[in-house]
Short mmCIF file of C-alpha atoms in Angstrom, two decimals:
data_model
loop_
_atom_site.label_atom_id
_atom_site.label_comp_id
_atom_site.label_asym_id
_atom_site.label_seq_id
_atom_site.Cartn_x
_atom_site.Cartn_y
_atom_site.Cartn_z
CA VAL A 1 -24.72 17.72 17.01
CA TYR A 2 -25.91 21.28 16.57
CA VAL A 3 -23.70 23.56 14.47
CA GLN A 4 -24.53 27.19 13.87
CA ALA A 5 -22.71 28.24 10.70
CA GLU A 6 -22.59 31.66 9.15
CA VAL A 7 -24.36 31.92 5.80
CA PRO A 8 -22.70 34.11 3.17
CA SER A 9 -24.66 37.13 2.01
CA ALA A 10 -26.23 37.34 -1.44
CA GLY A 11 -23.25 39.37 -2.70
CA ALA A 12 -21.15 36.22 -2.83
CA ALA A 13 -23.52 34.25 -5.07
CA PHE A 14 -21.01 34.22 -7.95
CA LEU A 15 -18.46 32.09 -6.07
CA SER A 16 -18.46 28.35 -6.77
CA LEU A 17 -17.06 26.16 -3.97
CA SER A 18 -16.31 22.46 -4.39
CA SER A 19 -16.42 21.70 -0.65
CA ILE A 20 -17.36 23.48 2.57
CA SER A 21 -16.36 22.98 6.19
CA ALA A 22 -18.24 24.69 9.03
CA ASP A 23 -18.10 25.03 12.80
CA GLN A 24 -19.92 27.17 15.35
CA TYR A 25 -17.93 30.30 14.49
CA GLY A 26 -17.63 30.28 10.72
CA SER A 27 -17.18 28.38 7.51
CA CYS A 28 -14.54 27.80 4.85
CA GLY A 29 -14.84 26.58 1.29
CA LEU A 30 -12.51 25.39 -1.45
CA GLY A 31 -12.70 27.31 -4.71
CA ALA A 32 -11.18 26.86 -8.14
CA GLY A 33 -7.42 26.75 -8.48
CA GLY A 34 -6.82 25.75 -4.87
CA GLN A 35 -8.11 29.01 -3.41
CA ALA A 36 -9.69 28.86 0.03
CA TYR A 37 -12.40 31.25 1.22
CA CYS A 38 -13.67 31.71 4.79
CA TRP A 39 -16.44 33.74 6.44
CA GLY A 40 -17.93 34.20 9.90
CA GLU A 41 -16.50 35.39 13.20
CA ASN A 42 -12.89 36.47 13.04
CA ASN A 43 -11.91 37.28 16.64
CA GLY A 44 -8.80 35.13 16.49
CA GLY A 45 -8.03 35.61 12.80
CA GLN A 46 -9.92 32.44 11.74
CA VAL A 47 -10.82 33.90 8.34
CA GLY A 48 -7.15 33.89 7.39
CA ASP A 49 -6.97 37.26 5.65
CA GLY A 50 -4.60 38.87 8.15
CA THR A 51 -7.33 40.68 10.12
CA ARG A 52 -8.92 40.09 13.53
CA PHE A 53 -12.14 41.22 15.19
CA ILE A 54 -13.92 41.89 11.88
CA ILE A 55 -16.89 39.62 11.14
CA ARG A 56 -16.84 38.56 7.50
CA ALA A 57 -20.37 38.05 6.13
CA THR A 58 -19.15 37.01 2.68
CA PRO A 59 -16.50 34.49 1.65
CA THR A 60 -13.10 36.15 1.95
CA ARG A 61 -10.04 34.72 0.21
CA VAL A 62 -7.52 33.24 2.60
CA SER A 63 -4.09 34.87 2.28
CA GLN A 64 -1.94 32.02 1.04
CA GLY A 65 0.95 33.36 -0.97
CA ALA A 66 1.89 30.83 -3.65
CA LEU A 67 0.26 27.87 -1.87
CA ALA A 68 -2.73 25.97 -3.28
CA PHE A 69 -5.22 24.31 -0.94
CA THR A 70 -6.44 20.78 -1.66
CA ALA A 71 -9.05 20.52 1.13
CA VAL A 72 -10.82 22.43 3.90
CA THR A 73 -11.67 20.67 7.16
#
């Protein structure tokens, strides 16, 4: 299986992710405290920050309100 995943730019090197999930359009990772971060194509709002049609080259925090994520798949 060939998967082309977006690679975050060097500006995001400070972020520590405990797990990462990727597909052909982007990637998501699980950070400390149950925070999820996504990057890549965002045509359909996949990044989860409330925007569309803006490619995110660096991990962007998913808008989650008071929820805490336990996994990314």
